[in-house]
Amino acid sequence: SSSCWGGFKVQSKKRERLDDCLFVFDRNKQGAWTMILLLFRTTTTTIRTRSFSTVVQSGAATIFSQTIQPGTNVVDAYHQLTHDGILSKDEQQHSIIQQLQIIQDSLKDDTTTKEAEEKDVNKEKESSSSWFGNLFGSNNETNTSTKRPLASIPKGAYLWGGPGCGKSLCMDLFYNCIDDLEHNKRRIHFNDFMLDIHQRLHQLKQQQTDNNNDDIVPRLVNELVPSSSSLTVLCLDEMQITDIADAMMIKRVMGEMFVQTPIVCIMTSNRPPCDLYQNGLQRELFLPFIDQLQQHCHVLDMTASSTDYRMLTTSADTENGSSAARKTYYIMDDNDNHDNNRHLQSELEDCIQTLTKGQKLQSTTVQTRTGRLVQVPHAAHGVARFDFDQLCSGKPPMGAEDFRVLARAFSTIVVENIPQ
């Protein structure tokens, strides 16, 4: 079996050989590769097996992928999750979900339209293949094309609001309700999306000959979103533009996507479109993209929500007496108040014990996409513990990709000895 996104066929199970080891990977519906089996030869050439998983997902994404059937109406899914007590009813989120339901309905209508158009194309092909069709010069290329006018592509959505109000939750629920048998779909963090763009551009530039100065952005866009009859739903989480290089790249690449490809974008951000790349260098060059973004996406404001769900203590935490684990800052006293400092340090240790379920912290490494290993001095049960200097003043210094891989690998990161 195989799955397809971006125009590339990928085997659902692939193998990679390294010396005498055989690594077997499996691809899930979200497109993530999981190592499911490791085979290795012993000196007697027998084969031993070991099964394990290395995929780390956010809590909401994991729950939705396990409980939501693709093709379910997103409003019905939200009602079921709140009825079962998995989600708390939130009027602001419910309003956004209703807007996303309209987009989902338009995607379903698009599927029906596509099927009707394909039937019409087949009839035209039969007509053009007849003697009379050839006699009067029917254009087979035009008649056999199933590509729809891009003006008929449904608008996407741009969800913005404060941290913890449920933007990503709403987008993830929408994503899991999209039927991947009818539409191509991809869900990715915006930072990973930019990294993917830069890596693909580098590969395309390497493929170019010295005398070939053709624009490679259209080729890049066609890799990301093939110009076929199938719609692609692209979900981008936490969109933010912080430097001129990303501003110009996203303007060019996503601008090309909107104009040339059948794409529906669902995005989340902490700021409205008009504030993207605010006060940035040569921002006037970026402003046309903001207009284009608002033309292709419904802007959905979630600032009415006053709840930051990240900071709420769950009922399970309260029952287990672990509400202290939700404390964010431990401020030591500069006036040598040793008793107070000892108390805070003890409280911090108790917090870490709660988060790690009592597991012992051990040194480990995590690997970036380019194969570089990032040292983690203390880690257990999804928790990493660093000294400030290790993260921010280390040698060699950490870069954006290092921090991204740490954020993907660990649900909680403890940073100590932060300068005041």
PDB file of N, CA and C in Angstrom, residues 185-268:
ATOM      1  N   LYS A 185      -4.035  16.399   2.166  1.00  0.00           N
ATOM      2  CA  LYS A 185      -3.998  17.285   3.322  1.00  0.00           C
ATOM      3  C   LYS A 185      -2.648  17.162   4.017  1.00  0.00           C
ATOM      4  N   ARG A 186      -2.245  18.263   4.615  1.00  0.00           N
ATOM      5  CA  ARG A 186      -0.982  18.286   5.345  1.00  0.00           C
ATOM      6  C   ARG A 186      -1.109  19.260   6.508  1.00  0.00           C
ATOM      7  N   ARG A 187      -0.601  18.848   7.669  1.00  0.00           N
ATOM      8  CA  ARG A 187      -0.611  19.691   8.857  1.00  0.00           C
ATOM      9  C   ARG A 187       0.838  19.836   9.315  1.00  0.00           C
ATOM     10  N   ILE A 188       1.322  21.072   9.458  1.00  0.00           N
ATOM     11  CA  ILE A 188       2.723  21.292   9.776  1.00  0.00           C
ATOM     12  C   ILE A 188       2.883  22.605  10.535  1.00  0.00           C
ATOM     13  N   HIS A 189       3.849  22.639  11.442  1.00  0.00           N
ATOM     14  CA  HIS A 189       4.160  23.888  12.136  1.00  0.00           C
ATOM     15  C   HIS A 189       4.812  24.842  11.148  1.00  0.00           C
ATOM     16  N   PHE A 190       4.542  26.129  11.294  1.00  0.00           N
ATOM     17  CA  PHE A 190       5.041  27.102  10.330  1.00  0.00           C
ATOM     18  C   PHE A 190       6.575  27.093  10.256  1.00  0.00           C
ATOM     19  N   ASN A 191       7.260  26.946  11.388  1.00  0.00           N
ATOM     20  CA  ASN A 191       8.721  26.900  11.361  1.00  0.00           C
ATOM     21  C   ASN A 191       9.224  25.708  10.558  1.00  0.00           C
ATOM     22  N   ASP A 192       8.580  24.554  10.719  1.00  0.00           N
ATOM     23  CA  ASP A 192       8.966  23.375   9.942  1.00  0.00           C
ATOM     24  C   ASP A 192       8.661  23.576   8.465  1.00  0.00           C
ATOM     25  N   PHE A 193       7.581  24.269   8.176  1.00  0.00           N
ATOM     26  CA  PHE A 193       7.224  24.562   6.790  1.00  0.00           C
ATOM     27  C   PHE A 193       8.303  25.418   6.131  1.00  0.00           C
ATOM     28  N   MET A 194       8.780  26.434   6.836  1.00  0.00           N
ATOM     29  CA  MET A 194       9.834  27.280   6.291  1.00  0.00           C
ATOM     30  C   MET A 194      11.128  26.488   6.115  1.00  0.00           C
ATOM     31  N   LEU A 195      11.435  25.633   7.062  1.00  0.00           N
ATOM     32  CA  LEU A 195      12.634  24.807   6.938  1.00  0.00           C
ATOM     33  C   LEU A 195      12.522  23.889   5.721  1.00  0.00           C
ATOM     34  N   ASP A 196      11.344  23.315   5.510  1.00  0.00           N
ATOM     35  CA  ASP A 196      11.112  22.454   4.349  1.00  0.00           C
ATOM     36  C   ASP A 196      11.313  23.233   3.049  1.00  0.00           C
ATOM     37  N   ILE A 197      10.810  24.468   3.012  1.00  0.00           N
ATOM     38  CA  ILE A 197      10.962  25.306   1.819  1.00  0.00           C
ATOM     39  C   ILE A 197      12.443  25.562   1.537  1.00  0.00           C
ATOM     40  N   HIS A 198      13.198  25.937   2.556  1.00  0.00           N
ATOM     41  CA  HIS A 198      14.617  26.238   2.350  1.00  0.00           C
ATOM     42  C   HIS A 198      15.391  25.003   1.905  1.00  0.00           C
ATOM     43  N   GLN A 199      15.064  23.833   2.462  1.00  0.00           N
ATOM     44  CA  GLN A 199      15.755  22.610   2.067  1.00  0.00           C
ATOM     45  C   GLN A 199      15.430  22.237   0.629  1.00  0.00           C
ATOM     46  N   ARG A 200      14.174  22.370   0.238  1.00  0.00           N
ATOM     47  CA  ARG A 200      13.787  22.048  -1.141  1.00  0.00           C
ATOM     48  C   ARG A 200      14.439  23.019  -2.132  1.00  0.00           C
ATOM     49  N   LEU A 201      14.472  24.295  -1.767  1.00  0.00           N
ATOM     50  CA  LEU A 201      15.122  25.277  -2.641  1.00  0.00           C
ATOM     51  C   LEU A 201      16.601  24.950  -2.836  1.00  0.00           C
ATOM     52  N   HIS A 202      17.242  24.553  -1.756  1.00  0.00           N
ATOM     53  CA  HIS A 202      18.657  24.201  -1.850  1.00  0.00           C
ATOM     54  C   HIS A 202      18.860  23.014  -2.796  1.00  0.00           C
ATOM     55  N   GLN A 203      18.000  22.013  -2.679  1.00  0.00           N
ATOM     56  CA  GLN A 203      18.111  20.844  -3.552  1.00  0.00           C
ATOM     57  C   GLN A 203      17.849  21.214  -5.009  1.00  0.00           C
ATOM     58  N   LEU A 204      16.858  22.060  -5.265  1.00  0.00           N
ATOM     59  CA  LEU A 204      16.552  22.470  -6.632  1.00  0.00           C
ATOM     60  C   LEU A 204      17.693  23.288  -7.235  1.00  0.00           C
ATOM     61  N   LYS A 205      18.316  24.138  -6.416  1.00  0.00           N
ATOM     62  CA  LYS A 205      19.444  24.929  -6.913  1.00  0.00           C
ATOM     63  C   LYS A 205      20.618  24.033  -7.274  1.00  0.00           C
ATOM     64  N   GLN A 206      20.836  22.973  -6.483  1.00  0.00           N
ATOM     65  CA  GLN A 206      21.916  22.056  -6.780  1.00  0.00           C
ATOM     66  C   GLN A 206      21.683  21.298  -8.085  1.00  0.00           C
ATOM     67  N   GLN A 207      20.408  21.092  -8.430  1.00  0.00           N
ATOM     68  CA  GLN A 207      20.074  20.375  -9.661  1.00  0.00           C
ATOM     69  C   GLN A 207      20.221  21.239 -10.902  1.00  0.00           C
ATOM     70  N   GLN A 208      20.254  22.555 -10.712  1.00  0.00           N
ATOM     71  CA  GLN A 208      20.376  23.462 -11.843  1.00  0.00           C
ATOM     72  C   GLN A 208      21.795  23.444 -12.406  1.00  0.00           C
ATOM     73  N   THR A 209      21.872  23.570 -13.714  1.00  0.00           N
ATOM     74  CA  THR A 209      23.179  23.690 -14.354  1.00  0.00           C
ATOM     75  C   THR A 209      23.671  25.127 -14.234  1.00  0.00           C
ATOM     76  N   ASP A 210      24.956  25.318 -14.483  1.00  0.00           N
ATOM     77  CA  ASP A 210      25.549  26.651 -14.350  1.00  0.00           C
ATOM     78  C   ASP A 210      24.909  27.651 -15.297  1.00  0.00           C
ATOM     79  N   ASN A 211      24.494  27.174 -16.486  1.00  0.00           N
ATOM     80  CA  ASN A 211      23.937  28.087 -17.490  1.00  0.00           C
ATOM     81  C   ASN A 211      22.430  28.256 -17.368  1.00  0.00           C
ATOM     82  N   ASN A 212      21.837  27.572 -16.387  1.00  0.00           N
ATOM     83  CA  ASN A 212      20.376  27.615 -16.236  1.00  0.00           C
ATOM     84  C   ASN A 212      20.013  28.549 -15.090  1.00  0.00           C
ATOM     85  N   ASN A 213      19.450  29.689 -15.441  1.00  0.00           N
ATOM     86  CA  ASN A 213      19.036  30.663 -14.427  1.00  0.00           C
ATOM     87  C   ASN A 213      17.524  30.776 -14.330  1.00  0.00           C
ATOM     88  N   ASP A 214      16.817  29.704 -14.720  1.00  0.00           N
ATOM     89  CA  ASP A 214      15.358  29.722 -14.671  1.00  0.00           C
ATOM     90  C   ASP A 214      14.873  29.870 -13.230  1.00  0.00           C
ATOM     91  N   ASP A 215      13.714  30.497 -13.081  1.00  0.00           N
ATOM     92  CA  ASP A 215      13.086  30.667 -11.773  1.00  0.00           C
ATOM     93  C   ASP A 215      12.687  29.299 -11.229  1.00  0.00           C
ATOM     94  N   ILE A 216      13.174  28.956 -10.046  1.00  0.00           N
ATOM     95  CA  ILE A 216      12.878  27.635  -9.490  1.00  0.00           C
ATOM     96  C   ILE A 216      11.689  27.650  -8.535  1.00  0.00           C
ATOM     97  N   VAL A 217      11.159  28.828  -8.216  1.00  0.00           N
ATOM     98  CA  VAL A 217      10.028  28.887  -7.284  1.00  0.00           C
ATOM     99  C   VAL A 217       8.797  28.149  -7.827  1.00  0.00           C
ATOM    100  N   PRO A 218       8.434  28.299  -9.129  1.00  0.00           N
ATOM    101  CA  PRO A 218       7.297  27.511  -9.637  1.00  0.00           C
ATOM    102  C   PRO A 218       7.503  26.010  -9.482  1.00  0.00           C
ATOM    103  N   ARG A 219       8.727  25.538  -9.677  1.00  0.00           N
ATOM    104  CA  ARG A 219       9.004  24.113  -9.488  1.00  0.00           C
ATOM    105  C   ARG A 219       8.846  23.723  -8.028  1.00  0.00           C
ATOM    106  N   LEU A 220       9.307  24.597  -7.142  1.00  0.00           N
ATOM    107  CA  LEU A 220       9.148  24.348  -5.711  1.00  0.00           C
ATOM    108  C   LEU A 220       7.676  24.267  -5.334  1.00  0.00           C
ATOM    109  N   VAL A 221       6.887  25.213  -5.806  1.00  0.00           N
ATOM    110  CA  VAL A 221       5.460  25.240  -5.486  1.00  0.00           C
ATOM    111  C   VAL A 221       4.765  23.992  -6.010  1.00  0.00           C
ATOM    112  N   ASN A 222       5.154  23.534  -7.200  1.00  0.00           N
ATOM    113  CA  ASN A 222       4.534  22.335  -7.759  1.00  0.00           C
ATOM    114  C   ASN A 222       4.905  21.085  -6.967  1.00  0.00           C
ATOM    115  N   GLU A 223       6.066  21.112  -6.306  1.00  0.00           N
ATOM    116  CA  GLU A 223       6.414  20.010  -5.403  1.00  0.00           C
ATOM    117  C   GLU A 223       5.536  20.046  -4.159  1.00  0.00           C
ATOM    118  N   LEU A 224       5.348  21.238  -3.627  1.00  0.00           N
ATOM    119  CA  LEU A 224       4.567  21.376  -2.400  1.00  0.00           C
ATOM    120  C   LEU A 224       3.091  21.121  -2.629  1.00  0.00           C
ATOM    121  N   VAL A 225       2.560  21.682  -3.714  1.00  0.00           N
ATOM    122  CA  VAL A 225       1.140  21.533  -4.046  1.00  0.00           C
ATOM    123  C   VAL A 225       1.022  21.273  -5.534  1.00  0.00           C
ATOM    124  N   PRO A 226       0.844  20.036  -5.957  1.00  0.00           N
ATOM    125  CA  PRO A 226       0.760  19.745  -7.389  1.00  0.00           C
ATOM    126  C   PRO A 226      -0.460  20.390  -8.021  1.00  0.00           C
ATOM    127  N   SER A 227      -0.291  20.934  -9.211  1.00  0.00           N
ATOM    128  CA  SER A 227      -1.408  21.587  -9.920  1.00  0.00           C
ATOM    129  C   SER A 227      -2.266  20.526 -10.589  1.00  0.00           C
ATOM    130  N   SER A 228      -2.979  19.787  -9.776  1.00  0.00           N
ATOM    131  CA  SER A 228      -3.841  18.721 -10.282  1.00  0.00           C
ATOM    132  C   SER A 228      -5.288  19.069  -9.994  1.00  0.00           C
ATOM    133  N   SER A 229      -6.178  18.124 -10.258  1.00  0.00           N
ATOM    134  CA  SER A 229      -7.595  18.376 -10.020  1.00  0.00           C
ATOM    135  C   SER A 229      -7.976  18.220  -8.549  1.00  0.00           C
ATOM    136  N   SER A 230      -7.082  17.660  -7.733  1.00  0.00           N
ATOM    137  CA  SER A 230      -7.390  17.427  -6.326  1.00  0.00           C
ATOM    138  C   SER A 230      -7.017  18.636  -5.489  1.00  0.00           C
ATOM    139  N   LEU A 231      -7.919  19.034  -4.638  1.00  0.00           N
ATOM    140  CA  LEU A 231      -7.624  20.118  -3.706  1.00  0.00           C
ATOM    141  C   LEU A 231      -6.622  19.649  -2.656  1.00  0.00           C
ATOM    142  N   THR A 232      -5.788  20.562  -2.208  1.00  0.00           N
ATOM    143  CA  THR A 232      -4.877  20.297  -1.104  1.00  0.00           C
ATOM    144  C   THR A 232      -5.254  21.213   0.050  1.00  0.00           C
ATOM    145  N   VAL A 233      -5.453  20.628   1.232  1.00  0.00           N
ATOM    146  CA  VAL A 233      -5.725  21.390   2.444  1.00  0.00           C
ATOM    147  C   VAL A 233      -4.424  21.472   3.232  1.00  0.00           C
ATOM    148  N   LEU A 234      -3.918  22.677   3.394  1.00  0.00           N
ATOM    149  CA  LEU A 234      -2.655  22.896   4.101  1.00  0.00           C
ATOM    150  C   LEU A 234      -2.935  23.620   5.413  1.00  0.00           C
ATOM    151  N   CYS A 235      -2.608  22.979   6.526  1.00  0.00           N
ATOM    152  CA  CYS A 235      -2.810  23.567   7.846  1.00  0.00           C
ATOM    153  C   CYS A 235      -1.455  24.009   8.404  1.00  0.00           C
ATOM    154  N   LEU A 236      -1.303  25.311   8.623  1.00  0.00           N
ATOM    155  CA  LEU A 236      -0.060  25.888   9.126  1.00  0.00           C
ATOM    156  C   LEU A 236      -0.288  26.421  10.538  1.00  0.00           C
ATOM    157  N   ASP A 237       0.461  25.894  11.495  1.00  0.00           N
ATOM    158  CA  ASP A 237       0.279  26.279  12.884  1.00  0.00           C
ATOM    159  C   ASP A 237       1.307  27.330  13.297  1.00  0.00           C
ATOM    160  N   GLU A 238       0.841  28.359  14.008  1.00  0.00           N
ATOM    161  CA  GLU A 238       1.683  29.400  14.606  1.00  0.00           C
ATOM    162  C   GLU A 238       2.482  30.167  13.554  1.00  0.00           C
ATOM    163  N   MET A 239       1.771  30.765  12.630  1.00  0.00           N
ATOM    164  CA  MET A 239       2.429  31.559  11.602  1.00  0.00           C
ATOM    165  C   MET A 239       2.976  32.850  12.214  1.00  0.00           C
ATOM    166  N   GLN A 240       4.234  33.132  11.920  1.00  0.00           N
ATOM    167  CA  GLN A 240       4.841  34.387  12.345  1.00  0.00           C
ATOM    168  C   GLN A 240       5.995  34.701  11.390  1.00  0.00           C
ATOM    169  N   ILE A 241       6.172  35.975  11.102  1.00  0.00           N
ATOM    170  CA  ILE A 241       7.237  36.424  10.215  1.00  0.00           C
ATOM    171  C   ILE A 241       8.140  37.349  11.024  1.00  0.00           C
ATOM    172  N   THR A 242       9.418  36.984  11.169  1.00  0.00           N
ATOM    173  CA  THR A 242      10.308  37.752  12.041  1.00  0.00           C
ATOM    174  C   THR A 242      11.488  38.380  11.318  1.00  0.00           C
ATOM    175  N   ASP A 243      11.805  37.946  10.111  1.00  0.00           N
ATOM    176  CA  ASP A 243      12.957  38.527   9.410  1.00  0.00           C
ATOM    177  C   ASP A 243      12.632  38.695   7.936  1.00  0.00           C
ATOM    178  N   ILE A 244      13.408  39.505   7.262  1.00  0.00           N
ATOM    179  CA  ILE A 244      13.120  39.870   5.882  1.00  0.00           C
ATOM    180  C   ILE A 244      13.265  38.692   4.930  1.00  0.00           C
ATOM    181  N   ALA A 245      14.181  37.769   5.241  1.00  0.00           N
ATOM    182  CA  ALA A 245      14.369  36.604   4.372  1.00  0.00           C
ATOM    183  C   ALA A 245      13.097  35.754   4.340  1.00  0.00           C
ATOM    184  N   ASP A 246      12.535  35.454   5.527  1.00  0.00           N
ATOM    185  CA  ASP A 246      11.293  34.681   5.572  1.00  0.00           C
ATOM    186  C   ASP A 246      10.137  35.468   4.972  1.00  0.00           C
ATOM    187  N   ALA A 247      10.102  36.785   5.204  1.00  0.00           N
ATOM    188  CA  ALA A 247       9.015  37.616   4.677  1.00  0.00           C
ATOM    189  C   ALA A 247       8.973  37.544   3.149  1.00  0.00           C
ATOM    190  N   MET A 248      10.131  37.704   2.506  1.00  0.00           N
ATOM    191  CA  MET A 248      10.172  37.675   1.052  1.00  0.00           C
ATOM    192  C   MET A 248       9.921  36.266   0.510  1.00  0.00           C
ATOM    193  N   MET A 249      10.409  35.253   1.249  1.00  0.00           N
ATOM    194  CA  MET A 249      10.206  33.873   0.797  1.00  0.00           C
ATOM    195  C   MET A 249       8.736  33.482   0.873  1.00  0.00           C
ATOM    196  N   ILE A 250       8.085  33.796   2.001  1.00  0.00           N
ATOM    197  CA  ILE A 250       6.689  33.393   2.156  1.00  0.00           C
ATOM    198  C   ILE A 250       5.801  34.189   1.205  1.00  0.00           C
ATOM    199  N   LYS A 251       6.161  35.443   0.952  1.00  0.00           N
ATOM    200  CA  LYS A 251       5.399  36.247  -0.016  1.00  0.00           C
ATOM    201  C   LYS A 251       5.451  35.602  -1.392  1.00  0.00           C
ATOM    202  N   ARG A 252       6.634  35.167  -1.802  1.00  0.00           N
ATOM    203  CA  ARG A 252       6.796  34.596  -3.136  1.00  0.00           C
ATOM    204  C   ARG A 252       6.170  33.214  -3.245  1.00  0.00           C
ATOM    205  N   VAL A 253       6.468  32.333  -2.280  1.00  0.00           N
ATOM    206  CA  VAL A 253       6.025  30.940  -2.373  1.00  0.00           C
ATOM    207  C   VAL A 253       4.520  30.824  -2.164  1.00  0.00           C
ATOM    208  N   MET A 254       3.996  31.418  -1.073  1.00  0.00           N
ATOM    209  CA  MET A 254       2.563  31.294  -0.824  1.00  0.00           C
ATOM    210  C   MET A 254       1.761  32.136  -1.802  1.00  0.00           C
ATOM    211  N   GLY A 255       2.342  33.259  -2.251  1.00  0.00           N
ATOM    212  CA  GLY A 255       1.667  34.029  -3.295  1.00  0.00           C
ATOM    213  C   GLY A 255       1.495  33.209  -4.555  1.00  0.00           C
ATOM    214  N   GLU A 256       2.528  32.448  -4.907  1.00  0.00           N
ATOM    215  CA  GLU A 256       2.449  31.570  -6.075  1.00  0.00           C
ATOM    216  C   GLU A 256       1.431  30.449  -5.843  1.00  0.00           C
ATOM    217  N   MET A 257       1.394  29.924  -4.619  1.00  0.00           N
ATOM    218  CA  MET A 257       0.421  28.868  -4.292  1.00  0.00           C
ATOM    219  C   MET A 257      -1.011  29.353  -4.495  1.00  0.00           C
ATOM    220  N   PHE A 258      -1.306  30.535  -3.952  1.00  0.00           N
ATOM    221  CA  PHE A 258      -2.660  31.062  -4.043  1.00  0.00           C
ATOM    222  C   PHE A 258      -3.084  31.267  -5.502  1.00  0.00           C
ATOM    223  N   VAL A 259      -2.151  31.692  -6.340  1.00  0.00           N
ATOM    224  CA  VAL A 259      -2.487  32.050  -7.715  1.00  0.00           C
ATOM    225  C   VAL A 259      -2.492  30.837  -8.639  1.00  0.00           C
ATOM    226  N   GLN A 260      -1.591  29.873  -8.397  1.00  0.00           N
ATOM    227  CA  GLN A 260      -1.363  28.817  -9.368  1.00  0.00           C
ATOM    228  C   GLN A 260      -1.833  27.429  -8.951  1.00  0.00           C
ATOM    229  N   THR A 261      -2.200  27.218  -7.704  1.00  0.00           N
ATOM    230  CA  THR A 261      -2.504  25.856  -7.259  1.00  0.00           C
ATOM    231  C   THR A 261      -3.866  25.776  -6.569  1.00  0.00           C
ATOM    232  N   PRO A 262      -4.473  24.585  -6.574  1.00  0.00           N
ATOM    233  CA  PRO A 262      -5.759  24.383  -5.890  1.00  0.00           C
ATOM    234  C   PRO A 262      -5.545  24.104  -4.405  1.00  0.00           C
ATOM    235  N   ILE A 263      -5.331  25.155  -3.633  1.00  0.00           N
ATOM    236  CA  ILE A 263      -4.995  24.983  -2.223  1.00  0.00           C
ATOM    237  C   ILE A 263      -5.975  25.736  -1.337  1.00  0.00           C
ATOM    238  N   VAL A 264      -6.290  25.130  -0.194  1.00  0.00           N
ATOM    239  CA  VAL A 264      -7.078  25.764   0.853  1.00  0.00           C
ATOM    240  C   VAL A 264      -6.210  25.793   2.104  1.00  0.00           C
ATOM    241  N   CYS A 265      -5.906  26.975   2.598  1.00  0.00           N
ATOM    242  CA  CYS A 265      -5.010  27.132   3.754  1.00  0.00           C
ATOM    243  C   CYS A 265      -5.799  27.426   5.021  1.00  0.00           C
ATOM    244  N   ILE A 266      -5.470  26.705   6.076  1.00  0.00           N
ATOM    245  CA  ILE A 266      -5.981  26.989   7.413  1.00  0.00           C
ATOM    246  C   ILE A 266      -4.764  27.334   8.260  1.00  0.00           C
ATOM    247  N   MET A 267      -4.729  28.543   8.826  1.00  0.00           N
ATOM    248  CA  MET A 267      -3.556  28.998   9.561  1.00  0.00           C
ATOM    249  C   MET A 267      -3.947  29.467  10.963  1.00  0.00           C
ATOM    250  N   THR A 268      -2.983  29.391  11.868  1.00  0.00           N
ATOM    251  CA  THR A 268      -3.162  29.984  13.188  1.00  0.00           C
ATOM    252  C   THR A 268      -2.019  30.959  13.443  1.00  0.00           C
TER     253      THR A 268
END
